[in-house]
Coordinates of C-alpha atoms in Angstrom, one line a residue:
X224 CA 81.0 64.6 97.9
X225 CA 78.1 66.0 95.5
X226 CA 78.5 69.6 94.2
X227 CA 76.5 72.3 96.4
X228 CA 73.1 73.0 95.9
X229 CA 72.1 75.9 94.5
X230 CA 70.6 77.9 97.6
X231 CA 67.3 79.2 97.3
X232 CA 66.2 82.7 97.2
X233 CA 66.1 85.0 100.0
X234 CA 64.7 88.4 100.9
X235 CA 68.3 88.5 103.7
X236 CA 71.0 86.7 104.7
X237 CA 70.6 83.9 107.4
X238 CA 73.2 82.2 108.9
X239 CA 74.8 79.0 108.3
X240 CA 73.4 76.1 109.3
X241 CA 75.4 72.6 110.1
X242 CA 72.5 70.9 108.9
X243 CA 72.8 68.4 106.1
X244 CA 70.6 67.7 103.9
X245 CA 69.3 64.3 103.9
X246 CA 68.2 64.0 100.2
X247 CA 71.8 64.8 99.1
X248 CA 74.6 64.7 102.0
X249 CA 75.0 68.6 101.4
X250 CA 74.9 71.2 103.6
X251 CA 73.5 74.2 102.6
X252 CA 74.6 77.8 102.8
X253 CA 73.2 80.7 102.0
X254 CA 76.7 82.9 102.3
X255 CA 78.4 81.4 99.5
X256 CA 76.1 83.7 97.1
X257 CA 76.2 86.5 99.5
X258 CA 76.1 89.6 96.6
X259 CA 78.3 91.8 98.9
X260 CA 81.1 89.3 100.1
X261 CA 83.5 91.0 98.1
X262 CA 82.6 94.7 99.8
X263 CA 82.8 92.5 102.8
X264 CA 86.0 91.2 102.5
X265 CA 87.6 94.7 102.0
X266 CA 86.2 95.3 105.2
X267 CA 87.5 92.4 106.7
X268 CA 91.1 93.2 105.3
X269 CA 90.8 95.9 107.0
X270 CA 90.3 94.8 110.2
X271 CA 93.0 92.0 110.2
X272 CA 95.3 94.8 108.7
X273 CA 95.1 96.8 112.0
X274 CA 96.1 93.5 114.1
X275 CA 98.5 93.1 112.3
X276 CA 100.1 96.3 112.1
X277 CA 100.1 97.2 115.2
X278 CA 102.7 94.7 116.7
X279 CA 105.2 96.5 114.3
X280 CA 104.7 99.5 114.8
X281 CA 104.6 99.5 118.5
X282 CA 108.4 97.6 117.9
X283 CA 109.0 101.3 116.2
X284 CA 107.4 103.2 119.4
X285 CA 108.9 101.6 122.2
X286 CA 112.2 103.6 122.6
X287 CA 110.4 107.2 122.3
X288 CA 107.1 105.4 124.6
X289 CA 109.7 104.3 127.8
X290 CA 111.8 107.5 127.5
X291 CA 108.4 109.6 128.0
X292 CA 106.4 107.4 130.3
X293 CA 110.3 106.6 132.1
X294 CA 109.6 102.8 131.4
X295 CA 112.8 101.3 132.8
X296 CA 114.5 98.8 130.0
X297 CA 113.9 95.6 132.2
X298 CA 110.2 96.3 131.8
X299 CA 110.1 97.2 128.5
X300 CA 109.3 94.1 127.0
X301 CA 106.0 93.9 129.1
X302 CA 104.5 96.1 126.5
X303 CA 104.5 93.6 123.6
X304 CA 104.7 90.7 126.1
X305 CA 101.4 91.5 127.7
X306 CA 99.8 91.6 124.4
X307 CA 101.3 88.5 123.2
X308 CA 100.6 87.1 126.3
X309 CA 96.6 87.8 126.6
X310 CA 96.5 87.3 122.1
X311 CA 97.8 83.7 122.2
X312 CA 96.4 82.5 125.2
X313 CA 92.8 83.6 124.2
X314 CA 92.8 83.1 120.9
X315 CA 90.9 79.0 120.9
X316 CA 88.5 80.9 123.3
X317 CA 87.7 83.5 120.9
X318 CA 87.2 81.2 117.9
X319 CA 85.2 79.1 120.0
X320 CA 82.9 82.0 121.6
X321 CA 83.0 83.7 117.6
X322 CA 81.3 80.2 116.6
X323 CA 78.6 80.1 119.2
X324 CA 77.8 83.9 119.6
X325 CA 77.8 84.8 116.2
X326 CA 80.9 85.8 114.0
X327 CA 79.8 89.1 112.7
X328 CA 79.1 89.9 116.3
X329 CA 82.1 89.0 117.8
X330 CA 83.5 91.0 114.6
X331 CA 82.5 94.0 116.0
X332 CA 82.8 93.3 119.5
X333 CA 86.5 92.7 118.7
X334 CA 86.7 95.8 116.3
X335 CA 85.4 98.3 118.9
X336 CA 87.2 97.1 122.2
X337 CA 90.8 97.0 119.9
X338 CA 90.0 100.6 119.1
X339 CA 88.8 101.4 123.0
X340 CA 92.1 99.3 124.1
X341 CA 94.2 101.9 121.4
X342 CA 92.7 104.7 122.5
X343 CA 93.5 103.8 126.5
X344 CA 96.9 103.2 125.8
X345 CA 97.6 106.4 123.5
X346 CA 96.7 108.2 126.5
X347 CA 98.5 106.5 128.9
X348 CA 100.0 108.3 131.8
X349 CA 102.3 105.5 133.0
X350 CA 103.8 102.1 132.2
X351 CA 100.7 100.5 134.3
X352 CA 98.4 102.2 131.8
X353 CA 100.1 101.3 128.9
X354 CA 100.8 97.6 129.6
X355 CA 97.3 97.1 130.8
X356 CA 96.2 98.3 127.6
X357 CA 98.3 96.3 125.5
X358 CA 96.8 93.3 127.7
X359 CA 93.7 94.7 126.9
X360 CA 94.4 94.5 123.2
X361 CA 95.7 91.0 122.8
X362 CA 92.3 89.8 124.5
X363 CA 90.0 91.6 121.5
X364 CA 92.4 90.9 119.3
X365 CA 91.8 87.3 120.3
X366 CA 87.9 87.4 119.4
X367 CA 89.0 89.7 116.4
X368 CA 91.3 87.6 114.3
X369 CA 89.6 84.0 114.4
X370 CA 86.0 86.0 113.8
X371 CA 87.6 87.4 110.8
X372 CA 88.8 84.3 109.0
X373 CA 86.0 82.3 109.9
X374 CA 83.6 85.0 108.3
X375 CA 86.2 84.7 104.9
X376 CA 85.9 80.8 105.1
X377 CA 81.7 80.5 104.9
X378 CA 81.5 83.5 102.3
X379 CA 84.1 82.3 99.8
X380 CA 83.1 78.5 98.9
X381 CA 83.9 78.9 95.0
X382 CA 87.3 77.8 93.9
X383 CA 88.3 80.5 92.0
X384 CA 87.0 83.5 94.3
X385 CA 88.1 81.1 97.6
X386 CA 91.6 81.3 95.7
X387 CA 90.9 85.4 95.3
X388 CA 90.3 85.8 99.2
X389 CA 92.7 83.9 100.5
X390 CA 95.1 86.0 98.3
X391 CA 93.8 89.3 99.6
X392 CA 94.3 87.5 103.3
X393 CA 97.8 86.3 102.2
X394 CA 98.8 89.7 101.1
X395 CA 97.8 91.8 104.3
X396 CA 99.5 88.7 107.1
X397 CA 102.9 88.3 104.9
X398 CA 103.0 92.5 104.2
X399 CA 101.9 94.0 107.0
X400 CA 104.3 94.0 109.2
X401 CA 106.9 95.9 106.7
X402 CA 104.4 98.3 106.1
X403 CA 103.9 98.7 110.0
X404 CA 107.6 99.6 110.8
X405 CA 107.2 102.4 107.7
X406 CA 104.0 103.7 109.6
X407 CA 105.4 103.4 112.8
X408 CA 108.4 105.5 111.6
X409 CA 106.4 108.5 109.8
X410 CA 103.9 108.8 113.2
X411 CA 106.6 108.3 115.5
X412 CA 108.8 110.9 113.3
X413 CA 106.3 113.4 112.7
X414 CA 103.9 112.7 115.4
X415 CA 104.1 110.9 118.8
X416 CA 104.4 107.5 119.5
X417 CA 101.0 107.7 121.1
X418 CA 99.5 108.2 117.5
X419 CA 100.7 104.8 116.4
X420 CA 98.2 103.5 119.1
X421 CA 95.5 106.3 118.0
X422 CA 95.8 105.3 114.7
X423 CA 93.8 102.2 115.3
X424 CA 90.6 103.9 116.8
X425 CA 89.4 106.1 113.4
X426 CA 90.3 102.6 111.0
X427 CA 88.5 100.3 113.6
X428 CA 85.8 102.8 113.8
X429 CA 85.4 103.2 110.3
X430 CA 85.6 98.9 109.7
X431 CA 82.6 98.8 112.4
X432 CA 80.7 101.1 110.7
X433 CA 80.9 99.7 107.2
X434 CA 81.0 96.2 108.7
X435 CA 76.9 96.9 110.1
X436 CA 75.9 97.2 106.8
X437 CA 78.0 94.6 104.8
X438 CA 79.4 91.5 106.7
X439 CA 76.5 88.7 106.9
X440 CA 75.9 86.7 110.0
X441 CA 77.2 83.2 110.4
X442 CA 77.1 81.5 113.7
X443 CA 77.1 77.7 114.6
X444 CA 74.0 75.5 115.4
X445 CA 73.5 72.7 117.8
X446 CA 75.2 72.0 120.7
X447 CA 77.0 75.4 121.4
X448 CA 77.6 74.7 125.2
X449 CA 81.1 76.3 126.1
X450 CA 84.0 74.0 127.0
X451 CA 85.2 75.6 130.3
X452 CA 87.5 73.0 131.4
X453 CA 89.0 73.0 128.3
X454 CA 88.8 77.1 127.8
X455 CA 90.8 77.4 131.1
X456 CA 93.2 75.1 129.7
X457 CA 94.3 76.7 126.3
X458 CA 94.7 79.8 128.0
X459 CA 96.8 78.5 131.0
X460 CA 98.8 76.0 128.1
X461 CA 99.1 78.7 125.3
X462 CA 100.0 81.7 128.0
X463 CA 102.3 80.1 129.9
X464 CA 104.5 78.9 126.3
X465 CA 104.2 82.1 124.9
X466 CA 105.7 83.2 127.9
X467 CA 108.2 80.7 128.6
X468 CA 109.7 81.7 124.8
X469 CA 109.9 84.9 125.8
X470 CA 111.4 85.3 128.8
X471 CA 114.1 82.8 127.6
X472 CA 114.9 85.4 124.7
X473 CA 115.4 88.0 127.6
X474 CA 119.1 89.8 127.0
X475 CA 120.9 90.1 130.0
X476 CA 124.4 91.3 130.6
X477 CA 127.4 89.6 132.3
X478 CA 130.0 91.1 134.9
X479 CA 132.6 90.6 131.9
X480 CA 130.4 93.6 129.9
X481 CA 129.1 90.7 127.3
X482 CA 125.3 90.5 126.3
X483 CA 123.6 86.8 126.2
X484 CA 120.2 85.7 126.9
X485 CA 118.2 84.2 129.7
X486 CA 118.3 80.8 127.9
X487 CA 116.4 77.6 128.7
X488 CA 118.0 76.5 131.7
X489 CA 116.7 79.2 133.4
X490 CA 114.6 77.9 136.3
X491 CA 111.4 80.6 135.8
X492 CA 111.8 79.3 131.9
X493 CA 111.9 75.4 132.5
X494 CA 108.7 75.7 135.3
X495 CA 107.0 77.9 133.0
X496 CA 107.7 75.0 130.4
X497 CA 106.4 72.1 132.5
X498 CA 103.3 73.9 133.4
X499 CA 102.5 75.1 129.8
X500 CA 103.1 70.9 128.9
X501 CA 101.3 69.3 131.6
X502 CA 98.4 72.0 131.0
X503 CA 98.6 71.3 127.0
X504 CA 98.6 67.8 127.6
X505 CA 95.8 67.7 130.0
X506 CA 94.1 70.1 127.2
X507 CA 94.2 67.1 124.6
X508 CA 93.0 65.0 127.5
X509 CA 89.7 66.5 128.0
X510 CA 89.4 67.5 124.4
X511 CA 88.9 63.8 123.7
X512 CA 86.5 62.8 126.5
X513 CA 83.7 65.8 126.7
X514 CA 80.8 66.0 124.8
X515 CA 81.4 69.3 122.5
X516 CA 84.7 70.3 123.1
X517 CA 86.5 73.6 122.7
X518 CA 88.7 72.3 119.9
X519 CA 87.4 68.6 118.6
X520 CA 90.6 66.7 117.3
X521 CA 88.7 66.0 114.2
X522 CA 89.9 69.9 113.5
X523 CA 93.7 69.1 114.0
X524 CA 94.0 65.8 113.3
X525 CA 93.2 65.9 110.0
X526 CA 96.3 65.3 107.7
X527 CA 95.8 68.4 105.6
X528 CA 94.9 71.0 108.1
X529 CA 97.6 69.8 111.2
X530 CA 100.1 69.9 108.2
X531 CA 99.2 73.7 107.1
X532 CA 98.8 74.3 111.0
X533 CA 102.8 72.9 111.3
X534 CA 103.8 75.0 108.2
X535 CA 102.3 78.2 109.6
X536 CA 104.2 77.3 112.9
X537 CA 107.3 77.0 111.0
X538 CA 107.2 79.8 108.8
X539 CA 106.2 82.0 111.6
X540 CA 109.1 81.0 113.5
X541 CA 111.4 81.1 110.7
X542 CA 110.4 85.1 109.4
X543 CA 111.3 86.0 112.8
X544 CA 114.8 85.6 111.0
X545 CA 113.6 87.9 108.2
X546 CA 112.4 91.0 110.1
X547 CA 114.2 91.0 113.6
X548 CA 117.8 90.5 112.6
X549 CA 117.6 92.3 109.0
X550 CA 116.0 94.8 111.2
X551 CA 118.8 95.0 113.4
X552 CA 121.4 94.8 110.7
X553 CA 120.1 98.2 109.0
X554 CA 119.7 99.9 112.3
X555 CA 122.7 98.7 114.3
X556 CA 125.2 97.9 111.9
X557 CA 124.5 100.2 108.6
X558 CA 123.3 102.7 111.1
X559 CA 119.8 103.7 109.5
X560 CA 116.7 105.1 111.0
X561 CA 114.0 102.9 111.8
X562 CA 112.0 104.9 108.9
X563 CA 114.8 104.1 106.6
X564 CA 114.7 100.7 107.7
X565 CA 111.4 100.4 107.4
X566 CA 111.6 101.3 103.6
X567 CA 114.0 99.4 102.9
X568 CA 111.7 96.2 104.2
X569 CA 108.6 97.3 101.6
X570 CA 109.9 95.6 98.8
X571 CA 109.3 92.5 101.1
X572 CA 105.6 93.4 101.3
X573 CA 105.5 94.4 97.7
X574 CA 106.8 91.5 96.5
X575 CA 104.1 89.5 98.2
X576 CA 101.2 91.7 97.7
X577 CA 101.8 91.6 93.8
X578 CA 102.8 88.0 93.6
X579 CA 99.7 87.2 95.9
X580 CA 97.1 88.1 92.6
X581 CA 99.3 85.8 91.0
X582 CA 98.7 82.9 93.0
X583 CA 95.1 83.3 93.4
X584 CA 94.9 82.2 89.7
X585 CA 97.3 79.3 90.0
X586 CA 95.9 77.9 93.1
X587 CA 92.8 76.5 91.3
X588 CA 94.6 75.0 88.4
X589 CA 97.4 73.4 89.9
X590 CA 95.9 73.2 93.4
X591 CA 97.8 74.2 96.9
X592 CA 100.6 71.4 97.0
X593 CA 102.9 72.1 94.2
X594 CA 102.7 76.0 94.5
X595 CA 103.6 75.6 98.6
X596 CA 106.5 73.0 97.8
X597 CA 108.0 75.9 95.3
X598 CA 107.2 78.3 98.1
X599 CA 109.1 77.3 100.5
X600 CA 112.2 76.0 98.0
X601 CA 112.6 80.1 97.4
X602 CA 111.6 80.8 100.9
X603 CA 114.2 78.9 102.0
X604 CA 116.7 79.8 99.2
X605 CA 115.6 83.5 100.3
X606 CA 116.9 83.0 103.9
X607 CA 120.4 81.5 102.9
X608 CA 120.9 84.6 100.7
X609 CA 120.6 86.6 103.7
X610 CA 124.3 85.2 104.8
X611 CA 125.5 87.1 102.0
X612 CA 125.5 90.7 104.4
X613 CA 128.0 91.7 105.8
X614 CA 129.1 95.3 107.7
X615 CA 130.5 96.5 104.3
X616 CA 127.7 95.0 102.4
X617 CA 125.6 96.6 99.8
X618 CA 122.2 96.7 100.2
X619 CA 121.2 96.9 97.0
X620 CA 123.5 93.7 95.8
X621 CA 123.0 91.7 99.3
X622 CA 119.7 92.2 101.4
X623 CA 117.3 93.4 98.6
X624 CA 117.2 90.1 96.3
X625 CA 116.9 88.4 99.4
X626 CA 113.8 89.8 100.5
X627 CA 112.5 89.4 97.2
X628 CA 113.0 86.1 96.6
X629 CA 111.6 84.8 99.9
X630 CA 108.5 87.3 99.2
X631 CA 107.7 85.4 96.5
X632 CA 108.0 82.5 97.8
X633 CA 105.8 83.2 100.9
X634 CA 103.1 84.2 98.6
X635 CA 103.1 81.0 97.1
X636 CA 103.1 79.4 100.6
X637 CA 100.6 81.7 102.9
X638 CA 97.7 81.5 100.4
X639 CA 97.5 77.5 99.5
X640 CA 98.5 77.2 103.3
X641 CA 95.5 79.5 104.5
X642 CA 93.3 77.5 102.5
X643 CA 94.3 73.6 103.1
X644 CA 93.9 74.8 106.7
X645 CA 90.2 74.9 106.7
X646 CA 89.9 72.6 104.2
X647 CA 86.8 70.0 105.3
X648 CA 86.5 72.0 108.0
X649 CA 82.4 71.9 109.1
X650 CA 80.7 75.4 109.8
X651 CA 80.1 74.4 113.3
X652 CA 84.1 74.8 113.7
X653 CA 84.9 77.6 111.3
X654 CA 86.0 80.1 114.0
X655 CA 88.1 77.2 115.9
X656 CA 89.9 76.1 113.1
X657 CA 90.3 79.9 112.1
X658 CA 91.9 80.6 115.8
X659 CA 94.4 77.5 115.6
X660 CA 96.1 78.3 112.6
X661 CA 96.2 82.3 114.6
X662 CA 97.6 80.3 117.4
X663 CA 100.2 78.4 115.2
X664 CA 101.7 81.6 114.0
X665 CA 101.7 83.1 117.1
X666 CA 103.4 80.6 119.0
X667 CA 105.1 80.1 115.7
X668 CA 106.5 83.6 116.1
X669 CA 107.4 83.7 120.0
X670 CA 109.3 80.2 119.0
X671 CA 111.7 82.2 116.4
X672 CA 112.3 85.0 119.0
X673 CA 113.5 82.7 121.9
X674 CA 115.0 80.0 119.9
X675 CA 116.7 82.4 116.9
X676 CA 117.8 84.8 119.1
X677 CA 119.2 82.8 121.7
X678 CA 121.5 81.1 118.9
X679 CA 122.4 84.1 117.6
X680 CA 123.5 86.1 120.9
X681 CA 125.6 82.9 121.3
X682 CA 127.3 82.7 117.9
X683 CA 127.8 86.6 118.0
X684 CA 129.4 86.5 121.9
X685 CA 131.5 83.2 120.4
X686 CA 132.9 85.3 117.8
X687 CA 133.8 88.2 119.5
X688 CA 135.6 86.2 122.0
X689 CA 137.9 84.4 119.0
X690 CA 138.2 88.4 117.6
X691 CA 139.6 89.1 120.7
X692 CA 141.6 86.1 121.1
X693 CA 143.1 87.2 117.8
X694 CA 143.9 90.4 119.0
X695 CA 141.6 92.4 118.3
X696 CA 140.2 95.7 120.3
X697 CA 136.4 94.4 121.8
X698 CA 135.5 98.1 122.0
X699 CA 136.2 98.9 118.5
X700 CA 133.1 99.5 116.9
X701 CA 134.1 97.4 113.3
X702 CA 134.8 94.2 115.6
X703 CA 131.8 94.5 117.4
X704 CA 129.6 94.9 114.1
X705 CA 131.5 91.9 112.4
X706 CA 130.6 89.4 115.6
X707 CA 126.7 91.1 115.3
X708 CA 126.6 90.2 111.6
X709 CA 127.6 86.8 112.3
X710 CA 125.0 86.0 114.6
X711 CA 122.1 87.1 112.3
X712 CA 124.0 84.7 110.0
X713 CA 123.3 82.1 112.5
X714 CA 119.8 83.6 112.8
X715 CA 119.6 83.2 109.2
X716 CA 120.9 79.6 108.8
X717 CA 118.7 78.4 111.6
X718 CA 115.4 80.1 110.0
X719 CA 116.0 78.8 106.8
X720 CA 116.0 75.4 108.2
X721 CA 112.8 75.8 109.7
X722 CA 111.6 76.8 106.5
X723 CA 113.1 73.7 105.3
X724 CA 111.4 71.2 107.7
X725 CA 108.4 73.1 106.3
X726 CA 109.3 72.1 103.0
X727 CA 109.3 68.5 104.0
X728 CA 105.8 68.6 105.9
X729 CA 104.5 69.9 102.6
X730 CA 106.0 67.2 100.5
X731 CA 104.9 64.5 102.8
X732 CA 101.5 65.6 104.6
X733 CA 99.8 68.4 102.1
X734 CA 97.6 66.0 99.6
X735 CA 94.6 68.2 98.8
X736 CA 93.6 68.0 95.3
X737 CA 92.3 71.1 93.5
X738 CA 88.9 70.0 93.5
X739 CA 89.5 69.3 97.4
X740 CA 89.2 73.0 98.0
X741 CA 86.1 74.9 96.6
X742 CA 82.7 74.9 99.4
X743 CA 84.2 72.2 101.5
X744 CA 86.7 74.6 103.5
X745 CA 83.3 76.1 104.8
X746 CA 80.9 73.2 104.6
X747 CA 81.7 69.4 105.4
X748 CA 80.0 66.2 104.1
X749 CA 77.9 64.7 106.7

């Protein structure tokens, strides 16, 4: 492929154009010398910041939002399910639609109804209200997020300042949520819980505002007719898997007193399965046979991007580890508050935000294969040092390398990852291949919950029955902490091994050169 062209001047920004040029197999863009991209970007941070967040610190809310509202505990994960639910069963849709409609428009679209969907479920009046508006969320979060990184993939075509971007976007997907549970905390604390909703209206507001005046347009040409066979789908598929993991991470208790989980024999799970496969499946099936489809398998297929999509999958799955059962441990077993817990996470987010600038210079002189290979060595590493805790455990000596080491190696995984994913990919399918590798985390994430937490209720409940076998009091508080601890060591063992099947994808699939990754993650060859 011939280096870009230099684009002509312009009195304003016009959008990108799939065009190419016949003279010289180019495609031209006018973004990648947008003068305000960078002003843009912080914008953009912005936005994806508030997605992002506020999954944590709803986590933080919950107890204080069912005792006011009287939310009964069997419904209480209908909060975050519904959002999950509506988030990663839209989210193809929303590239697609981001593509078609125009990106900065759906931008803002998905900017202002996030912040009208906050503000209805601050001032909800009962658990109707408040899960509707959760639902409500999820679906503009769904045109939000793929809009977003779409918008970062046709600005940034320049190695060095792609690398720079990506490491800004890095920073804010592997830190936020730490920094949520500390925000959560101090509103919940000092506040309400309805303020960690609220919270989102004057920072979406705000993004909007700014975003009028600095984020460029960029929509798709062509053929831009919608994919409705294919749009109905995704969202039946991707709903219907999202909720299959989560109802088979369900606790439930058994007439002997002990705690387990729904599992995947039960029969709602297993039909829920089938009809997320047969829908998927029927998905690929029409992807491959109508004219423009919702997601072309050129997008997936490709042996650079469907190995970052995997790896996202995977490392989403695996920090589930990370976060829910260290969360658990500081909270349950070291008996800390959530605000406490939540600080003692930020080094977690540190670590990757300040290793992130770090990468962004590395990344175009080694390129993104070798920096994700050590990536997920640490991250991996990271996660085994985890089974060091235990209910007399240190912090300090135990947990806290931990985290850091697996921060830095996420850094040097997210970033090269974020990148290789749109890698090639042409500007007619920026927001599509933006909203998979949304979806791979996603689903990535609600795989970790089910599957983690359904081996670690097991280990734990095997424990505690050899405790007792050994004679040992089941109501004494110590025995019950030691079988806890051993579960999130199963938790732990189990993550780490997804992080090390994402090793593998990278040392086998990932083969983008260095030079592979400047202009052509936001315009293609003809």
């Amino acid at each position: 492929m011939s280096s870009l062209e230099e684009p002509a001047p312009t009195a304003s920004v016009k959008a990108v154009d799939e065009h190419v040029a016949p003279d010289t197999g180019t495609a031209p863009t006018e973004l990648s010398n947008y003068p305000r991209r960078w002003a843009a970007l912080a914008v953009i941070a912005a936005a994806q910041l508030v997605i992002i967040l506020d999954t944590s610190i709803m986590n933080v809310a919950l107890p204080s939002a069912a005792k006011d509202l009287a939310i009964p505990s069997s419904d209480l994960q209908w909060v975050v399910t519904a959002y999950t639910l509506a988030f990663g069963g839209l989210l193809l849709l929303g590239g697609r639609i981001a593509d078609y409609a125009g990106r900065k428009r759906i931008f803002l679209l998905g900017l202002l109804g996030f912040a009208a969907a906050s503000a209805l479920g601050g001032a909800a009046q009962n658990e109707g209200m408040l899960i509707g508006a959760r639902a409500i969320q999820g679906a503009f979060g769904a045109l939000l997020a793929p809009a977003a990184l779409a918008l970062i993939t046709v600005m940034f075509t320049e190695s060095h300042e792609r690398a720079k971007a990506f490491g800004v976007f890095g920073a804010i997907a592997g830190g936020g949520s730490a920094v949520g549970l500390i925000l959560g905390g101090v509103l919940t604390d000092s506040l309400d819980w309805r303020w960690c909703l609220y919270v989102n209206v004057p920072v979406a507001i705000i993004a909007a505002l700014f975003a009028l005046r600095l984020v460029p347009e960029s929509k798709a040409h062509g053929d831009t007719k919608l994919d409705i066979p294919g749009a109905a789908l995704s969202i039946v598929g991707l709903a219907t898997l999202v909720y299959a993991f989560t109802e088979a991470s369900k606790q439930k208790v058994l007439p002997n007193g002990s705690v387990t989980t729904v599992g995947w024999t039960d029969s709602l799970v297993l039909t829920l399965l089938a009809v997320a496969v047969v829908a998927l499946v029927a998905f690929v099936v029409v992807e491959t046979r109508v004219k423009n489809p919702l997601l072309p398998m050129r997008v997936a297929l490709d042996r650079n991007r469907g190995g970052s999509y995997l790896i996202f999958l995977l490392v989403g799955a695996g920090l589930f580890a990370m976060f829910f059962f260290l969360s658990l441990f500081l909270q349950q077993v070291l008996a800390w508050s959530p605000l406490k817990s939540g600080l003692a996470l930020l080094p977690f987010s540190l670590g990757i935000i300040v290793m992130a600038g770090i990468v962004s210079r590395l990344l175009p002189r080694f390129g993104p294969r070798p920096l994700m290979i050590v990536g997920l060595a640490l991250a991996t590493t990271g996660m085994l040092l985890l089974i060091r805790t235990s209910p007399d455990a240190s912090y300090v000596s135990t947990a806290l390398p931990a985290m850091i080491v697996m921060s830095l190696g996420m850094a040097l995984v997210f970033i090269p990852a974020s990148s290789t994913a749109l890698v090639g990919v042409q500007p007619h399918d920026a927001g599509v291949a933006s909203a998979l590798l949304n979806t791979a985390q996603q689903v990535g994430g609600s795989l970790g919950l089910a599957l983690l937490s359904t081996l670690s209720i097991s280990a734990s409940s095997s424990k505690l029955t050899d405790l007792v076998k050994g004679g040992s009091d089941p109501k004494d508080l110590a025995v019950q902490h030691t079988a806890s601890v051993y579960g999130f060591h199963t938790g732990y063992f189990w993550g780490a091994m997804l992080f090390a099947i994402g090793l593998l994808v990278s040392i086998f699939l990932i083969n983008a050169k260095k030079d592979a990754l400047p202009a052509e993650g936001a315009v293609a060859a003809g």
